[in-house]
Short mmCIF file of C-alpha atoms in Angstrom, two decimals:
data_model
loop_
_atom_site.label_atom_id
_atom_site.label_comp_id
_atom_site.label_asym_id
_atom_site.label_seq_id
_atom_site.Cartn_x
_atom_site.Cartn_y
_atom_site.Cartn_z
CA MET A 1 -63.67 89.18 62.34
CA ALA A 2 -67.20 89.92 61.20
CA ALA A 3 -65.70 92.87 59.34
CA ASP A 4 -64.03 90.38 57.00
CA TRP A 5 -67.48 89.33 55.87
CA ASN A 6 -68.54 92.89 55.29
CA ARG A 7 -65.47 93.07 53.04
CA ALA A 8 -66.65 89.89 51.34
CA ARG A 9 -69.98 91.58 50.72
CA GLY A 10 -68.11 94.49 49.14
CA VAL A 11 -66.22 92.12 46.85
CA ALA A 12 -69.44 90.35 45.91
CA ARG A 13 -71.04 93.65 44.99
CA PHE A 14 -68.16 95.65 43.46
CA GLY A 15 -65.82 92.92 42.18
CA PHE A 16 -62.40 91.61 43.11
CA ARG A 17 -60.69 94.83 42.05
CA VAL A 18 -61.43 96.23 45.52
CA TRP A 19 -59.02 93.81 47.22
CA PRO A 20 -56.24 96.43 47.75
CA GLY A 21 -58.66 98.54 49.75
CA ILE A 22 -59.62 95.50 51.80
CA PHE A 23 -55.98 94.71 52.53
CA VAL A 24 -55.07 98.28 53.46
CA GLY A 25 -58.12 98.63 55.70
CA ALA A 26 -57.40 95.33 57.43
CA PHE A 27 -53.73 96.26 57.88
CA VAL A 28 -54.54 99.64 59.43
CA VAL A 29 -57.06 98.14 61.85
CA ASN A 30 -54.71 95.34 62.88
CA PHE A 31 -51.70 97.67 63.16
CA TRP A 32 -53.77 99.86 65.45
CA THR A 33 -54.63 96.94 67.75
CA THR A 34 -51.64 94.57 67.49
CA PRO A 35 -47.92 95.26 67.92
CA GLY A 36 -45.63 94.95 64.93
CA VAL A 37 -45.82 95.50 61.20
CA PHE A 38 -45.21 91.83 60.35
CA VAL A 39 -48.05 90.68 62.59
CA SER A 40 -50.41 93.20 61.03
CA LEU A 41 -49.35 92.19 57.51
CA GLY A 42 -49.92 88.51 58.25
CA ILE A 43 -53.32 89.00 59.83
CA ALA A 44 -54.38 91.43 57.09
CA THR A 45 -53.37 88.84 54.49
CA GLY A 46 -55.59 86.27 56.18
CA ASN A 47 -58.46 88.75 56.42
CA THR A 48 -58.17 89.63 52.74
CA LEU A 49 -57.95 86.01 51.58
CA GLU A 50 -60.98 85.18 53.70
CA ALA A 51 -63.04 87.93 52.10
CA LEU A 52 -61.91 87.11 48.54
CA CYS A 53 -62.41 83.36 48.88
CA ALA A 54 -65.77 83.78 50.56
CA ALA A 55 -67.02 86.20 47.91
CA TRP A 56 -65.87 83.96 45.04
CA LEU A 57 -67.36 80.81 46.54
CA ILE A 58 -70.67 82.49 47.38
CA ASN A 59 -70.96 83.96 43.88
CA ARG A 60 -70.00 80.64 42.31
CA PHE A 61 -71.97 78.19 44.40
CA ALA A 62 -74.48 79.99 46.64
CA ASN A 63 -76.46 82.45 44.49
CA GLY A 64 -74.36 85.54 45.23
CA THR A 65 -76.03 88.36 47.13
CA ASN A 66 -79.30 86.37 47.04
CA VAL A 67 -77.68 83.70 49.19
CA PHE A 68 -80.34 83.98 51.90
CA ASP A 69 -83.29 83.45 49.56
CA ARG A 70 -83.20 79.64 49.66
CA ALA A 71 -82.47 77.15 52.41
CA GLN A 72 -79.94 75.20 50.34
CA ASP A 73 -77.99 78.40 49.73
CA VAL A 74 -78.07 79.21 53.45
CA PHE A 75 -76.44 75.84 54.17
CA LYS A 76 -73.87 76.44 51.42
CA PHE A 77 -73.15 79.86 52.90
CA SER A 78 -72.63 78.28 56.32
CA GLY A 79 -70.15 75.78 54.91
CA ILE A 80 -68.29 78.49 53.02
CA ALA A 81 -68.20 80.64 56.14
CA ALA A 82 -66.80 77.76 58.19
CA ALA A 83 -64.05 77.06 55.63
CA THR A 84 -62.96 80.62 54.90
CA THR A 85 -62.95 81.74 58.53
CA ALA A 86 -60.79 78.68 59.27
CA LEU A 87 -58.35 79.92 56.61
CA SER A 88 -58.15 83.36 58.21
CA ALA A 89 -57.79 81.91 61.70
CA THR A 90 -55.00 79.59 60.59
CA ILE A 91 -52.99 82.37 58.95
CA GLY A 92 -53.59 84.69 61.89
CA VAL A 93 -52.56 82.22 64.58
CA PHE A 94 -49.51 81.11 62.57
CA THR A 95 -48.48 84.75 62.38
CA LEU A 96 -48.89 85.22 66.12
CA THR A 97 -46.88 82.10 66.96
CA LEU A 98 -44.11 82.80 64.44
CA THR A 99 -43.63 86.28 65.88
CA GLY A 100 -43.66 85.07 69.47
CA HIS A 101 -46.97 86.66 70.43
CA ALA A 102 -48.40 83.22 71.20
CA GLN A 103 -46.84 79.90 72.16
CA TRP A 104 -47.01 76.86 69.90
CA SER A 105 -48.55 74.96 72.79
CA GLN A 106 -51.41 77.48 72.70
CA PHE A 107 -51.98 77.14 68.96
CA SER A 108 -55.03 74.88 69.17
CA GLY A 109 -56.79 76.89 71.85
CA VAL A 110 -56.12 80.24 70.20
CA TRP A 111 -57.16 78.86 66.81
CA LYS A 112 -60.48 77.51 68.11
CA THR A 113 -61.29 80.79 69.82
CA TRP A 114 -60.36 82.83 66.73
CA TRP A 115 -62.21 80.58 64.29
CA LEU A 116 -65.37 80.20 66.34
CA GLY A 117 -65.62 83.93 67.00
CA ASP A 118 -65.04 84.71 63.33
CA PHE A 119 -67.52 82.05 62.20
CA THR A 120 -70.17 83.36 64.57
CA GLY A 121 -69.65 86.90 63.31
CA ALA A 122 -69.96 85.69 59.73
CA LEU A 123 -73.30 84.03 60.45
CA ILE A 124 -74.74 87.02 62.32
CA VAL A 125 -73.24 90.23 60.96
CA ALA A 126 -72.85 89.33 57.27
CA PRO A 127 -76.52 88.32 56.78
CA LEU A 128 -77.63 91.39 58.73
CA VAL A 129 -75.66 93.74 56.48
CA VAL A 130 -76.52 91.98 53.22
CA LEU A 131 -80.23 91.67 53.95
CA TRP A 132 -80.66 95.26 55.11
CA LEU A 133 -78.60 96.83 52.33
CA LEU A 134 -79.34 94.51 49.42
CA GLY A 135 -82.41 92.54 50.45
CA ARG A 136 -85.86 92.87 48.97
CA THR A 137 -88.12 95.49 50.47
CA ARG A 138 -91.68 94.70 51.44
CA LYS A 139 -94.75 96.69 52.28
CA TRP A 140 -95.91 96.28 55.83
CA THR A 141 -99.52 96.21 56.82
CA LYS A 142 -100.56 97.82 60.07
CA ARG A 143 -101.19 94.41 61.57
CA GLU A 144 -97.72 93.19 60.57
CA MET A 145 -96.11 96.30 62.05
CA ILE A 146 -97.85 95.67 65.35
CA GLU A 147 -96.88 92.00 65.28
CA VAL A 148 -93.19 92.51 64.49
CA THR A 149 -92.90 95.33 67.02
CA SER A 150 -94.46 93.12 69.67
CA LEU A 151 -92.10 90.27 68.81
CA PHE A 152 -89.01 92.46 69.11
CA ALA A 153 -90.28 93.91 72.38
CA LEU A 154 -90.89 90.40 73.71
CA LEU A 155 -87.47 89.23 72.53
CA ILE A 156 -85.73 92.15 74.23
CA GLY A 157 -87.79 91.63 77.36
CA LEU A 158 -86.82 87.97 77.55
CA GLY A 159 -83.21 88.93 76.84
CA LEU A 160 -83.23 91.26 79.81
CA PHE A 161 -84.89 88.56 81.90
CA VAL A 162 -82.16 86.04 81.05
CA PHE A 163 -79.00 88.15 80.65
CA SER A 164 -79.39 91.48 82.47
CA GLY A 165 -78.99 90.30 86.04
CA TRP A 166 -81.98 92.41 87.02
CA PHE A 167 -83.95 89.30 87.91
CA PRO A 168 -82.88 86.55 90.32
CA ILE A 169 -83.34 83.80 87.74
CA GLY A 170 -80.78 85.45 85.42
CA ALA A 171 -78.38 86.40 88.17
CA LYS A 172 -78.32 82.80 89.42
CA ASN A 173 -77.38 81.53 85.94
CA TYR A 174 -80.22 79.07 85.49
CA PRO A 175 -80.20 77.27 82.08
CA ILE A 176 -83.09 79.24 80.58
CA SER A 177 -81.66 80.45 77.26
CA PHE A 178 -84.24 78.29 75.47
CA LEU A 179 -86.94 80.81 76.41
CA GLN A 180 -86.00 83.05 73.49
CA GLY A 181 -85.96 80.28 70.89
CA PRO A 182 -89.71 80.26 70.16
CA ILE A 183 -89.67 84.02 69.52
CA VAL A 184 -86.94 83.76 66.88
CA ILE A 185 -88.68 80.76 65.29
CA TRP A 186 -91.92 82.75 65.23
CA MET A 187 -90.09 85.53 63.39
CA ALA A 188 -88.74 83.01 60.89
CA PHE A 189 -92.25 81.70 60.18
CA ARG A 190 -94.01 85.03 59.99
CA PHE A 191 -91.44 87.37 58.46
CA THR A 192 -88.43 87.48 56.15
CA PRO A 193 -84.81 86.48 56.87
CA ARG A 194 -84.05 90.17 57.45
CA GLU A 195 -86.27 90.40 60.53
CA THR A 196 -85.14 86.97 61.68
CA ILE A 197 -81.42 87.78 61.60
CA THR A 198 -82.09 91.14 63.24
CA GLY A 199 -83.67 89.29 66.13
CA MET A 200 -80.67 86.96 66.27
CA PHE A 201 -78.31 89.94 66.27
CA ILE A 202 -80.09 91.49 69.24
CA LEU A 203 -80.19 88.16 71.06
CA THR A 204 -76.50 87.52 70.43
CA GLY A 205 -75.47 90.98 71.60
CA MET A 206 -77.43 90.63 74.82
CA GLY A 207 -76.00 87.15 75.35
CA ILE A 208 -72.41 88.35 74.97
CA TRP A 209 -72.97 91.33 77.27
CA GLY A 210 -74.64 89.22 79.94
CA THR A 211 -72.02 86.47 79.81
CA LEU A 212 -69.15 88.95 80.08
CA HIS A 213 -70.83 90.56 83.10
CA GLY A 214 -71.53 87.28 84.85
CA TYR A 215 -75.24 86.90 84.08
CA GLY A 216 -77.15 84.24 82.22
CA PRO A 217 -76.91 80.50 81.60
CA PHE A 218 -73.50 80.52 79.89
CA VAL A 219 -71.43 81.92 82.75
CA MET A 220 -68.48 79.74 83.75
CA SER A 221 -65.26 80.19 85.68
CA ASP A 222 -63.40 80.28 82.35
CA GLU A 223 -64.75 83.32 80.49
CA ASN A 224 -63.28 82.25 77.15
CA GLN A 225 -64.91 78.83 77.37
CA ALA A 226 -68.22 80.45 78.32
CA LEU A 227 -68.11 82.66 75.23
CA MET A 228 -67.22 79.68 73.04
CA ILE A 229 -70.27 77.78 74.29
CA LEU A 230 -72.39 80.85 73.63
CA ASP A 231 -70.92 81.02 70.12
CA VAL A 232 -71.81 77.39 69.47
CA ARG A 233 -75.40 78.03 70.56
CA THR A 234 -75.51 81.11 68.36
CA VAL A 235 -74.14 79.29 65.30
CA VAL A 236 -76.63 76.43 65.58
CA THR A 237 -79.58 78.76 66.15
CA ALA A 238 -78.59 81.16 63.36
CA ILE A 239 -78.23 78.44 60.73
CA THR A 240 -81.53 76.88 61.79
CA VAL A 241 -83.64 80.04 61.75
CA LEU A 242 -82.04 81.44 58.58
CA ALA A 243 -82.75 78.20 56.72
CA LEU A 244 -86.28 78.06 58.11
CA SER A 245 -86.99 81.68 57.23
CA ALA A 246 -85.56 81.23 53.73
CA THR A 247 -87.79 78.19 53.20
CA ILE A 248 -90.91 80.04 54.30
CA SER A 249 -90.02 83.10 52.20
CA GLU A 250 -89.35 80.93 49.14
CA ARG A 251 -92.71 79.22 49.61
CA ASP A 252 -94.41 82.62 49.78
CA ARG A 253 -92.65 83.79 46.61
CA ILE A 254 -93.68 80.63 44.77
CA HIS A 255 -97.25 81.11 45.98
CA ASP A 256 -97.25 84.69 44.69
CA VAL A 257 -95.91 83.57 41.31
CA LEU A 258 -98.54 80.85 41.03
CA GLU A 259 -101.29 83.29 41.98
CA HIS A 260 -100.05 85.71 39.33
CA GLN A 261 -99.96 82.96 36.72
CA LYS A 262 -103.43 81.86 37.76
CA ASP A 263 -104.73 85.40 37.26
CA GLU A 264 -103.09 85.56 33.83
CA VAL A 265 -104.62 82.23 32.80
CA GLU A 266 -108.06 83.29 34.01
CA SER A 267 -107.71 86.60 32.16
CA ALA A 268 -106.68 84.76 29.00
CA ASN A 269 -109.64 82.40 29.35
CA ARG A 270 -112.02 85.32 29.73
CA THR A 271 -110.54 86.95 26.64
CA LYS A 272 -110.90 83.69 24.73
CA ASP A 273 -114.51 83.24 25.86
CA ASN A 274 -115.36 86.80 24.85
CA PHE A 275 -113.73 86.30 21.47
CA LEU A 276 -115.57 83.01 20.85
CA ALA A 277 -118.86 84.58 21.91
CA MET A 278 -118.30 87.49 19.54
CA LEU A 279 -117.25 85.15 16.73
CA SER A 280 -120.31 82.97 17.28
CA HIS A 281 -122.53 86.03 17.16
CA GLU A 282 -120.93 87.21 13.92
CA LEU A 283 -121.36 83.80 12.31
CA ARG A 284 -125.06 83.69 13.22
CA THR A 285 -125.66 87.11 11.76
#
């Protein structure tokens, strides 16, 4: 699921000529995990179309590989992700029902599970890969290193507190997932989208593990429904913090540009003043 968006990243970077490799890779993976050649071909077709459509739409409407630099592009990315993952889910579930691997009466439930899982993966894994491989690098001060390390340690500590089952409050499934929200928001304010989505990735992984093992606030008698609720929380949080982080980062970039322009103007003014002073001196002599 999230792998489709890594394929989309590959298309965005290397062009649409890589689509045969995407299709073959998707077919092999699906053939390895699902019975039947036809099923694998159908699902691989959906995976490939998802990646191609997502890459084209992001390049056309959402600033390409710089999609996470501005809040408006983050929202466009989210809409594109929702639409293209729905396409893949529709093709995949149709394939399963046509081949008898799922009942038509189950279509809606299977589709929602497929789409929501794929959409969540697109919002978590794709930004993580793009921002770490293609994102801008920055120089860290010692103070920033201490701060970001402390934030990640605190986030992991709260994740263990909520989802590990090591503490009574997590084992009893109290609704305390909100405890980690301020940490991720803090990351969005203080650092770049790369650090923010890394925190979300860690938080999501711990949430999935805890829910599957019966710990944390999302545990229900129906495991699939519990994971869907967790996915919804993850989607809402990811879009919010990515947009917030992009806004803060864009503000910082604009501030840096203005400071640079200010320095250039001041330098030009000093040069002008020196020239006028020299010219005035020459005229007097």
